PDB file of C-alpha atoms in Angstrom:
ATOM      1  CA  MET A 214      75.350  80.605 104.021  1.00 39.00           C
ATOM      2  CA  THR A 215      76.214  83.523 106.274  1.00 40.00           C
ATOM      3  CA  LEU A 216      78.181  81.078 108.528  1.00 41.00           C
ATOM      4  CA  GLY A 217      80.254  80.198 105.320  1.00 45.00           C
ATOM      5  CA  ILE A 218      81.055  84.140 104.470  1.00 44.00           C
ATOM      6  CA  SER A 219      81.728  84.771 107.971  1.00 49.00           C
ATOM      7  CA  ASP A 220      84.164  81.857 108.124  1.00 50.00           C
ATOM      8  CA  THR A 221      85.671  82.794 104.829  1.00 50.00           C
ATOM      9  CA  LEU A 222      85.746  86.508 106.195  1.00 43.00           C
ATOM     10  CA  THR A 223      87.558  85.493 109.305  1.00 45.00           C
ATOM     11  CA  SER A 224      90.232  83.362 107.495  1.00 49.00           C
ATOM     12  CA  SER A 225      90.902  86.367 104.935  1.00 47.00           C
ATOM     13  CA  LEU A 226      91.382  88.736 107.770  1.00 47.00           C
ATOM     14  CA  GLY A 227      93.761  86.556 109.790  1.00 52.00           C
ATOM     15  CA  ARG A 228      95.811  86.129 106.530  1.00 52.00           C
ATOM     16  CA  LEU A 229      95.915  90.003 106.067  1.00 51.00           C
ATOM     17  CA  LEU A 230      97.282  90.216 109.594  1.00 54.00           C
ATOM     18  CA  ARG A 231      99.802  87.366 109.629  1.00 59.00           C
ATOM     19  CA  PRO A 232     103.364  88.753 109.072  1.00 56.00           C
ATOM     20  CA  SER A 233     104.413  85.819 106.605  1.00 62.00           C
ATOM     21  CA  GLU A 234     102.012  87.006 104.020  1.00 66.00           C
ATOM     22  CA  HIS A 235     103.212  90.442 103.776  1.00 65.00           C
ATOM     23  CA  ASP A 236     106.830  89.143 104.003  1.00 72.00           C
ATOM     24  CA  GLU A 237     106.165  86.745 101.079  1.00 79.00           C
ATOM     25  CA  LEU A 238     104.090  89.651  99.258  1.00 77.00           C
ATOM     26  CA  LEU A 239     107.198  91.952  99.531  1.00 79.00           C
ATOM     27  CA  ARG A 240     109.668  89.383  98.324  1.00 85.00           C
ATOM     28  CA  SER A 241     107.627  88.836  95.357  1.00 87.00           C
ATOM     29  CA  THR A 242     107.168  92.559  94.474  1.00 85.00           C
ATOM     30  CA  VAL A 243     111.102  92.736  94.988  1.00 91.00           C
ATOM     31  CA  ARG A 244     111.773  89.757  92.637  1.00 92.00           C
ATOM     32  CA  LEU A 245     109.511  91.470  90.202  1.00 91.00           C
ATOM     33  CA  ALA A 246     111.278  94.576  89.941  1.00 93.00           C
ATOM     34  CA  ARG A 247     114.784  92.648  89.915  1.00 95.00           C
ATOM     35  CA  LEU A 248     113.479  90.628  86.927  1.00 94.00           C
ATOM     36  CA  THR A 249     111.421  93.190  84.969  1.00 93.00           C
ATOM     37  CA  PHE A 250     114.633  95.291  84.416  1.00 95.00           C
ATOM     38  CA  THR A 251     117.065  92.077  84.288  1.00 95.00           C
ATOM     39  CA  ALA A 252     118.870  93.657  87.330  1.00 96.00           C
ATOM     40  CA  ALA A 253     121.657  92.523  89.642  1.00 95.00           C
ATOM     41  CA  ALA A 254     119.800  93.114  92.839  1.00 94.00           C
ATOM     42  CA  ALA A 255     116.465  95.157  94.066  1.00 94.00           C
ATOM     43  CA  SER A 256     115.498  95.826  97.760  1.00 92.00           C
ATOM     44  CA  VAL A 257     112.798  97.612  99.726  1.00 92.00           C
ATOM     45  CA  PHE A 258     113.218  99.818 102.739  1.00 92.00           C
ATOM     46  CA  LEU A 259     110.599 100.607 105.246  1.00 88.00           C
ATOM     47  CA  TYR A 260     110.864 103.559 107.221  1.00 91.00           C
ATOM     48  CA  ASP A 261     111.174 103.097 111.008  1.00 90.00           C
ATOM     49  CA  GLU A 262     109.784 106.169 112.847  1.00 88.00           C
ATOM     50  CA  GLU A 263     110.702 105.192 116.095  1.00 88.00           C
ATOM     51  CA  ARG A 264     114.364 104.964 115.156  1.00 91.00           C
ATOM     52  CA  ASP A 265     114.307 107.286 112.275  1.00 93.00           C
ATOM     53  CA  ARG A 266     115.785 104.732 110.180  1.00 94.00           C
ATOM     54  CA  LEU A 267     115.345 103.126 106.994  1.00 95.00           C
ATOM     55  CA  VAL A 268     115.107  99.358 107.233  1.00 93.00           C
ATOM     56  CA  PHE A 269     115.745  96.760 104.624  1.00 91.00           C
ATOM     57  CA  GLU A 270     112.613  94.666 104.592  1.00 87.00           C
ATOM     58  CA  ALA A 271     113.070  92.607 101.301  1.00 88.00           C
ATOM     59  CA  ALA A 272     115.764  91.820  99.094  1.00 91.00           C
ATOM     60  CA  SER A 273     116.352  89.940  95.957  1.00 91.00           C
ATOM     61  CA  GLY A 274     119.625  89.278  94.002  1.00 91.00           C
ATOM     62  CA  GLU A 275     123.238  90.398  94.963  1.00 86.00           C
ATOM     63  CA  GLY A 276     123.461  90.845  99.115  1.00 81.00           C
ATOM     64  CA  GLU A 277     120.130  89.420  99.864  1.00 82.00           C
ATOM     65  CA  ASP A 278     121.200  87.198 102.528  1.00 78.00           C
ATOM     66  CA  ARG A 279     122.782  89.879 104.365  1.00 83.00           C
ATOM     67  CA  LEU A 280     120.443  92.988 103.794  1.00 86.00           C
ATOM     68  CA  VAL A 281     117.070  92.044 105.483  1.00 86.00           C
ATOM     69  CA  GLY A 282     116.992  93.833 108.887  1.00 88.00           C
ATOM     70  CA  VAL A 283     119.840  96.297 108.069  1.00 90.00           C
ATOM     71  CA  ALA A 284     119.010  99.954 109.451  1.00 92.00           C
ATOM     72  CA  ILE A 285     120.465 102.827 107.645  1.00 93.00           C
ATOM     73  CA  PRO A 286     119.943 106.854 108.684  1.00 93.00           C
ATOM     74  CA  THR A 287     117.219 108.597 106.595  1.00 93.00           C
ATOM     75  CA  GLY A 288     120.090 110.989 105.625  1.00 90.00           C
ATOM     76  CA  ARG A 289     122.135 108.338 104.159  1.00 92.00           C
ATOM     77  CA  GLY A 290     122.887 107.471 100.675  1.00 94.00           C
ATOM     78  CA  VAL A 291     120.845 107.343  97.618  1.00 95.00           C
ATOM     79  CA  ALA A 292     118.019 105.792  99.546  1.00 95.00           C
ATOM     80  CA  GLY A 293     118.073 108.594 102.140  1.00 96.00           C
ATOM     81  CA  TRP A 294     118.082 111.372  99.772  1.00 96.00           C
ATOM     82  CA  VAL A 295     115.051 109.929  97.789  1.00 96.00           C
ATOM     83  CA  PHE A 296     113.267 109.188 101.080  1.00 96.00           C
ATOM     84  CA  GLN A 297     113.637 112.958 102.218  1.00 95.00           C
ATOM     85  CA  THR A 298     113.007 114.628  98.955  1.00 95.00           C
ATOM     86  CA  GLY A 299     110.247 112.223  97.413  1.00 93.00           C
ATOM     87  CA  GLU A 300     112.046 112.232  93.989  1.00 93.00           C
ATOM     88  CA  THR A 301     112.638 109.380  91.797  1.00 93.00           C
ATOM     89  CA  LEU A 302     116.423 109.047  90.572  1.00 93.00           C
ATOM     90  CA  LEU A 303     118.035 107.325  87.952  1.00 94.00           C
ATOM     91  CA  LEU A 304     121.899 107.448  88.200  1.00 94.00           C
ATOM     92  CA  SER A 305     123.694 105.549  85.363  1.00 91.00           C
ATOM     93  CA  GLU A 306     127.020 106.631  86.876  1.00 90.00           C
ATOM     94  CA  VAL A 307     126.834 106.245  90.463  1.00 93.00           C
ATOM     95  CA  GLY A 308     130.623 106.270  91.150  1.00 88.00           C
ATOM     96  CA  LYS A 309     130.234 110.310  89.968  1.00 92.00           C
ATOM     97  CA  ASP A 310     127.309 111.185  92.295  1.00 94.00           C
ATOM     98  CA  PRO A 311     128.146 112.469  95.805  1.00 94.00           C
ATOM     99  CA  ARG A 312     124.780 110.918  97.004  1.00 94.00           C
ATOM    100  CA  PHE A 313     126.077 107.499  96.584  1.00 95.00           C
ATOM    101  CA  ASP A 314     127.309 105.767  99.647  1.00 93.00           C
ATOM    102  CA  ARG A 315     130.033 103.670  98.258  1.00 93.00           C
ATOM    103  CA  GLU A 316     131.349 102.666 101.920  1.00 92.00           C
ATOM    104  CA  PHE A 317     127.697 101.220 102.765  1.00 90.00           C
ATOM    105  CA  ALA A 318     127.562  99.594  99.195  1.00 90.00           C
ATOM    106  CA  GLN A 319     130.939  98.090  99.831  1.00 90.00           C
ATOM    107  CA  SER A 320     129.660  96.402 103.150  1.00 87.00           C
ATOM    108  CA  THR A 321     126.840  94.772 101.346  1.00 86.00           C
ATOM    109  CA  GLY A 322     129.236  93.071  99.092  1.00 85.00           C
ATOM    110  CA  TYR A 323     128.013  94.740  95.900  1.00 90.00           C
ATOM    111  CA  VAL A 324     128.754  97.899  94.268  1.00 93.00           C
ATOM    112  CA  PRO A 325     126.443  98.870  91.636  1.00 95.00           C
ATOM    113  CA  GLU A 326     127.311 101.129  88.460  1.00 95.00           C
ATOM    114  CA  VAL A 327     123.655 101.957  87.608  1.00 96.00           C
ATOM    115  CA  LEU A 328     121.001 102.725  90.237  1.00 96.00           C
ATOM    116  CA  MET A 329     117.225 103.537  90.383  1.00 96.00           C
ATOM    117  CA  ALA A 330     115.571 104.549  93.359  1.00 96.00           C
ATOM    118  CA  ALA A 331     112.024 105.732  94.024  1.00 96.00           C
ATOM    119  CA  PRO A 332     110.043 106.728  96.995  1.00 94.00           C
ATOM    120  CA  LEU A 333     107.229 104.606  98.305  1.00 92.00           C
ATOM    121  CA  GLU A 334     104.398 107.108  99.425  1.00 89.00           C
ATOM    122  CA  LEU A 335     100.871 106.782 100.693  1.00 81.00           C
ATOM    123  CA  ASP A 336      98.670 109.772 101.146  1.00 79.00           C
ATOM    124  CA  ASP A 337     101.554 111.842 100.297  1.00 82.00           C
ATOM    125  CA  ARG A 338     103.790 110.490 102.925  1.00 86.00           C
ATOM    126  CA  ALA A 339     106.938 108.762 102.507  1.00 89.00           C
ATOM    127  CA  ILE A 340     107.043 105.281 103.886  1.00 89.00           C
ATOM    128  CA  GLY A 341     110.133 103.776 102.405  1.00 92.00           C
ATOM    129  CA  VAL A 342     111.826 103.196  99.314  1.00 95.00           C
ATOM    130  CA  LEU A 343     112.452 100.893  96.288  1.00 95.00           C
ATOM    131  CA  GLU A 344     115.680 100.440  94.816  1.00 95.00           C
ATOM    132  CA  VAL A 345     117.106  98.499  91.806  1.00 96.00           C
ATOM    133  CA  LEU A 346     120.848  97.970  91.217  1.00 96.00           C
ATOM    134  CA  ASP A 347     122.233  97.737  87.410  1.00 96.00           C
ATOM    135  CA  PRO A 348     119.156  97.599  85.929  1.00 95.00           C
ATOM    136  CA  THR A 349     118.914  96.906  81.929  1.00 94.00           C
ATOM    137  CA  ILE A 350     117.328 100.460  80.957  1.00 91.00           C
ATOM    138  CA  SER A 351     117.932 100.056  77.041  1.00 89.00           C
ATOM    139  CA  THR A 352     115.074  97.413  76.975  1.00 86.00           C
ATOM    140  CA  PHE A 353     112.874 100.215  77.669  1.00 89.00           C
ATOM    141  CA  GLY A 354     114.272 103.517  77.177  1.00 91.00           C
ATOM    142  CA  GLU A 355     114.630 105.774  80.129  1.00 92.00           C
ATOM    143  CA  MET A 356     111.261 107.238  80.525  1.00 92.00           C
ATOM    144  CA  THR A 357     109.519 103.973  80.147  1.00 93.00           C
ATOM    145  CA  ALA A 358     111.793 102.509  82.385  1.00 93.00           C
ATOM    146  CA  ILE A 359     111.043 105.266  84.982  1.00 92.00           C
ATOM    147  CA  ASP A 360     107.506 105.035  84.481  1.00 92.00           C
ATOM    148  CA  LEU A 361     107.237 101.202  85.187  1.00 92.00           C
ATOM    149  CA  PHE A 362     109.526 101.475  88.157  1.00 93.00           C
ATOM    150  CA  THR A 363     107.118 104.053  89.451  1.00 91.00           C
ATOM    151  CA  GLU A 364     104.099 101.511  89.023  1.00 89.00           C
ATOM    152  CA  LEU A 365     106.285  98.922  90.790  1.00 88.00           C
ATOM    153  CA  ALA A 366     106.832 101.528  93.860  1.00 90.00           C
ATOM    154  CA  ASN A 367     103.371 102.148  93.959  1.00 87.00           C
ATOM    155  CA  GLN A 368     102.518  98.523  94.614  1.00 80.00           C
ATOM    156  CA  SER A 369     105.366  98.197  96.988  1.00 79.00           C
ATOM    157  CA  ALA A 370     103.868 100.962  99.027  1.00 83.00           C
ATOM    158  CA  ILE A 371     100.526  99.473  99.394  1.00 78.00           C
ATOM    159  CA  THR A 372     102.043  96.140 100.672  1.00 73.00           C
ATOM    160  CA  LEU A 373     104.302  97.961 103.081  1.00 73.00           C
ATOM    161  CA  ALA A 374     101.169  99.920 104.131  1.00 73.00           C
ATOM    162  CA  LEU A 375      99.535  96.792 105.131  1.00 70.00           C
ATOM    163  CA  MET A 376     102.544  95.318 106.543  1.00 68.00           C
ATOM    164  CA  ALA A 377     102.852  98.344 108.929  1.00 64.00           C
ATOM    165  CA  ALA A 378      99.089  98.364 109.934  1.00 65.00           C
ATOM    166  CA  ALA A 379      99.208  94.678 110.873  1.00 64.00           C
ATOM    167  CA  ARG A 380     102.358  94.995 113.112  1.00 60.00           C
ATOM    168  CA  SER A 381     100.582  97.857 114.752  1.00 61.00           C
ATOM    169  CA  LEU A 382      97.452  96.057 115.183  1.00 58.00           C
ATOM    170  CA  THR A 383      99.075  93.049 116.460  1.00 57.00           C
ATOM    171  CA  ARG A 384     101.422  94.956 118.919  1.00 56.00           C
ATOM    172  CA  SER A 385      97.988  96.720 120.000  1.00 51.00           C
ATOM    173  CA  ALA A 386      96.579  93.181 120.346  1.00 52.00           C
ATOM    174  CA  HIS A 387      99.097  92.009 122.842  1.00 51.00           C
ATOM    175  CA  GLU A 388      98.696  95.106 124.979  1.00 56.00           C
ATOM    176  CA  GLY A 389      97.264  93.936 128.256  1.00 57.00           C
ATOM    177  CA  LEU A 390      98.056  90.191 127.664  1.00 57.00           C
ATOM    178  CA  THR A 391      99.903  88.328 130.395  1.00 57.00           C
ATOM    179  CA  PRO A 392     103.533  87.295 129.564  1.00 55.00           C
ATOM    180  CA  TRP A 393     102.333  83.510 129.473  1.00 52.00           C
ATOM    181  CA  ARG A 394      99.909  84.483 126.660  1.00 59.00           C
ATOM    182  CA  ARG A 395     102.316  86.391 124.570  1.00 55.00           C
ATOM    183  CA  LEU A 396     104.890  83.488 124.790  1.00 55.00           C
ATOM    184  CA  GLU A 397     102.163  81.081 123.689  1.00 58.00           C
ATOM    185  CA  ILE A 398     101.313  83.334 120.505  1.00 58.00           C
ATOM    186  CA  THR A 399     104.949  83.791 119.792  1.00 52.00           C
ATOM    187  CA  LEU A 400     105.536  79.784 119.993  1.00 54.00           C
ATOM    188  CA  SER A 401     102.546  79.186 117.819  1.00 57.00           C
ATOM    189  CA  ARG A 402     103.980  81.236 114.882  1.00 49.00           C
ATOM    190  CA  THR A 403     106.864  79.077 114.955  1.00 46.00           C
ATOM    191  CA  GLY A 404     104.823  76.343 113.195  1.00 50.00           C
ATOM    192  CA  ALA A 405     105.213  74.026 116.152  1.00 53.00           C
ATOM    193  CA  SER A 406     102.039  71.918 116.717  1.00 61.00           C
ATOM    194  CA  ASP A 407      99.571  72.827 119.762  1.00 66.00           C
ATOM    195  CA  ALA A 408     100.657  69.862 121.717  1.00 67.00           C
ATOM    196  CA  VAL A 409     104.304  70.863 121.455  1.00 59.00           C
ATOM    197  CA  VAL A 410     103.544  74.633 122.344  1.00 59.00           C
ATOM    198  CA  ASP A 411     101.519  73.079 125.480  1.00 67.00           C
ATOM    199  CA  GLU A 412     104.349  70.867 126.552  1.00 65.00           C
ATOM    200  CA  LEU A 413     106.677  73.797 126.379  1.00 64.00           C
ATOM    201  CA  ILE A 414     104.379  76.163 128.256  1.00 61.00           C
ATOM    202  CA  GLN A 415     103.997  73.499 131.059  1.00 69.00           C
ATOM    203  CA  ALA A 416     107.787  72.868 131.163  1.00 64.00           C
ATOM    204  CA  LEU A 417     108.409  76.323 131.682  1.00 63.00           C
ATOM    205  CA  SER A 418     105.808  76.924 134.105  1.00 65.00           C
ATOM    206  CA  LYS A 419     107.243  74.098 136.205  1.00 65.00           C
ATOM    207  CA  PHE A 420     110.672  75.912 136.044  1.00 57.00           C
ATOM    208  CA  VAL A 421     109.452  79.340 136.810  1.00 58.00           C
ATOM    209  CA  ALA A 422     107.407  77.858 139.877  1.00 64.00           C
ATOM    210  CA  ALA A 423     110.615  76.159 141.148  1.00 62.00           C
ATOM    211  CA  THR A 424     112.580  78.958 140.866  1.00 57.00           C
ATOM    212  CA  SER A 425     109.958  81.415 142.495  1.00 58.00           C
ATOM    213  CA  ALA A 426     110.012  79.100 145.467  1.00 59.00           C
ATOM    214  CA  ARG A 427     113.666  79.576 145.895  1.00 56.00           C
ATOM    215  CA  GLY A 428     113.168  83.219 145.639  1.00 55.00           C
ATOM    216  CA  VAL A 429     114.403  83.749 142.082  1.00 46.00           C
ATOM    217  CA  PRO A 430     112.782  86.828 140.249  1.00 48.00           C
ATOM    218  CA  HIS A 431     111.239  86.453 136.974  1.00 47.00           C
ATOM    219  CA  ALA A 432     109.408  88.254 134.332  1.00 46.00           C
ATOM    220  CA  PHE A 433     106.321  85.512 134.480  1.00 45.00           C
ATOM    221  CA  GLY A 434     104.767  86.964 137.396  1.00 49.00           C
TER     222      GLY A 434
END
C-alpha cells in the first residue's frame, strides 16, 4: 500500500514539474477566458524578471500562432500599464486611450475596439497580465464581467506561479550535470524513444571523439 501511494505521488510530482502540463493548463485558461466572453482573442503574459519584459505565454483566437514567445517592455501598452499599477482595466474605446499601443496591436495582425486586462498577482506581487480582446460585455453587465474576469485572472496567476516554480526547479536540477546528461534530458523531452535517444547520444559521442582527436574544441569535455 505504501509503495502504491509513493508511486502515485512520484508520478503526480513528475507531472507537476513537466512544462507541457503547465502549457496546456495555461492554454485551457486562455481559451476559457475567450469563450466565456465570446471574445476575439485572449492571452496571458508572464513577467520575465531577468529581461524585465512581459512575455506572451499562451494565446487563443486572433494572432495565437504569432504571439507565444513575443516579449514587450513592462512599460508598454495596456498590459504594461496594468502590470505596473496592479489595476484591472476595461476599455470600451481603445483607440481613444493613450495607454493603448496601436502600433504593437497592428503588428499582431489584430486591432481590437474593446479590451479587458487584469494583473496576475501572487502574494501581492504582480507576475503577469491576462488580456481579452473584444469581449461581449453586454451578456453580463460591466461589473459582473469585471468580477468574472478577475476570477479568471486569479486562476491564471496560480498556474503561472506553478510554471515559474517548475522552471526554476528544472534549472536548479540541471546545475552540476554534465553536458551529455543535459543533452540526454533535453532529447528525452522531445518524445523520442530511449533507443533513439541512446543512438543519437552514441553517434554524437563518436563525432566528438573524432573531432577531439583532430584538436577541434567542443563543449562536451
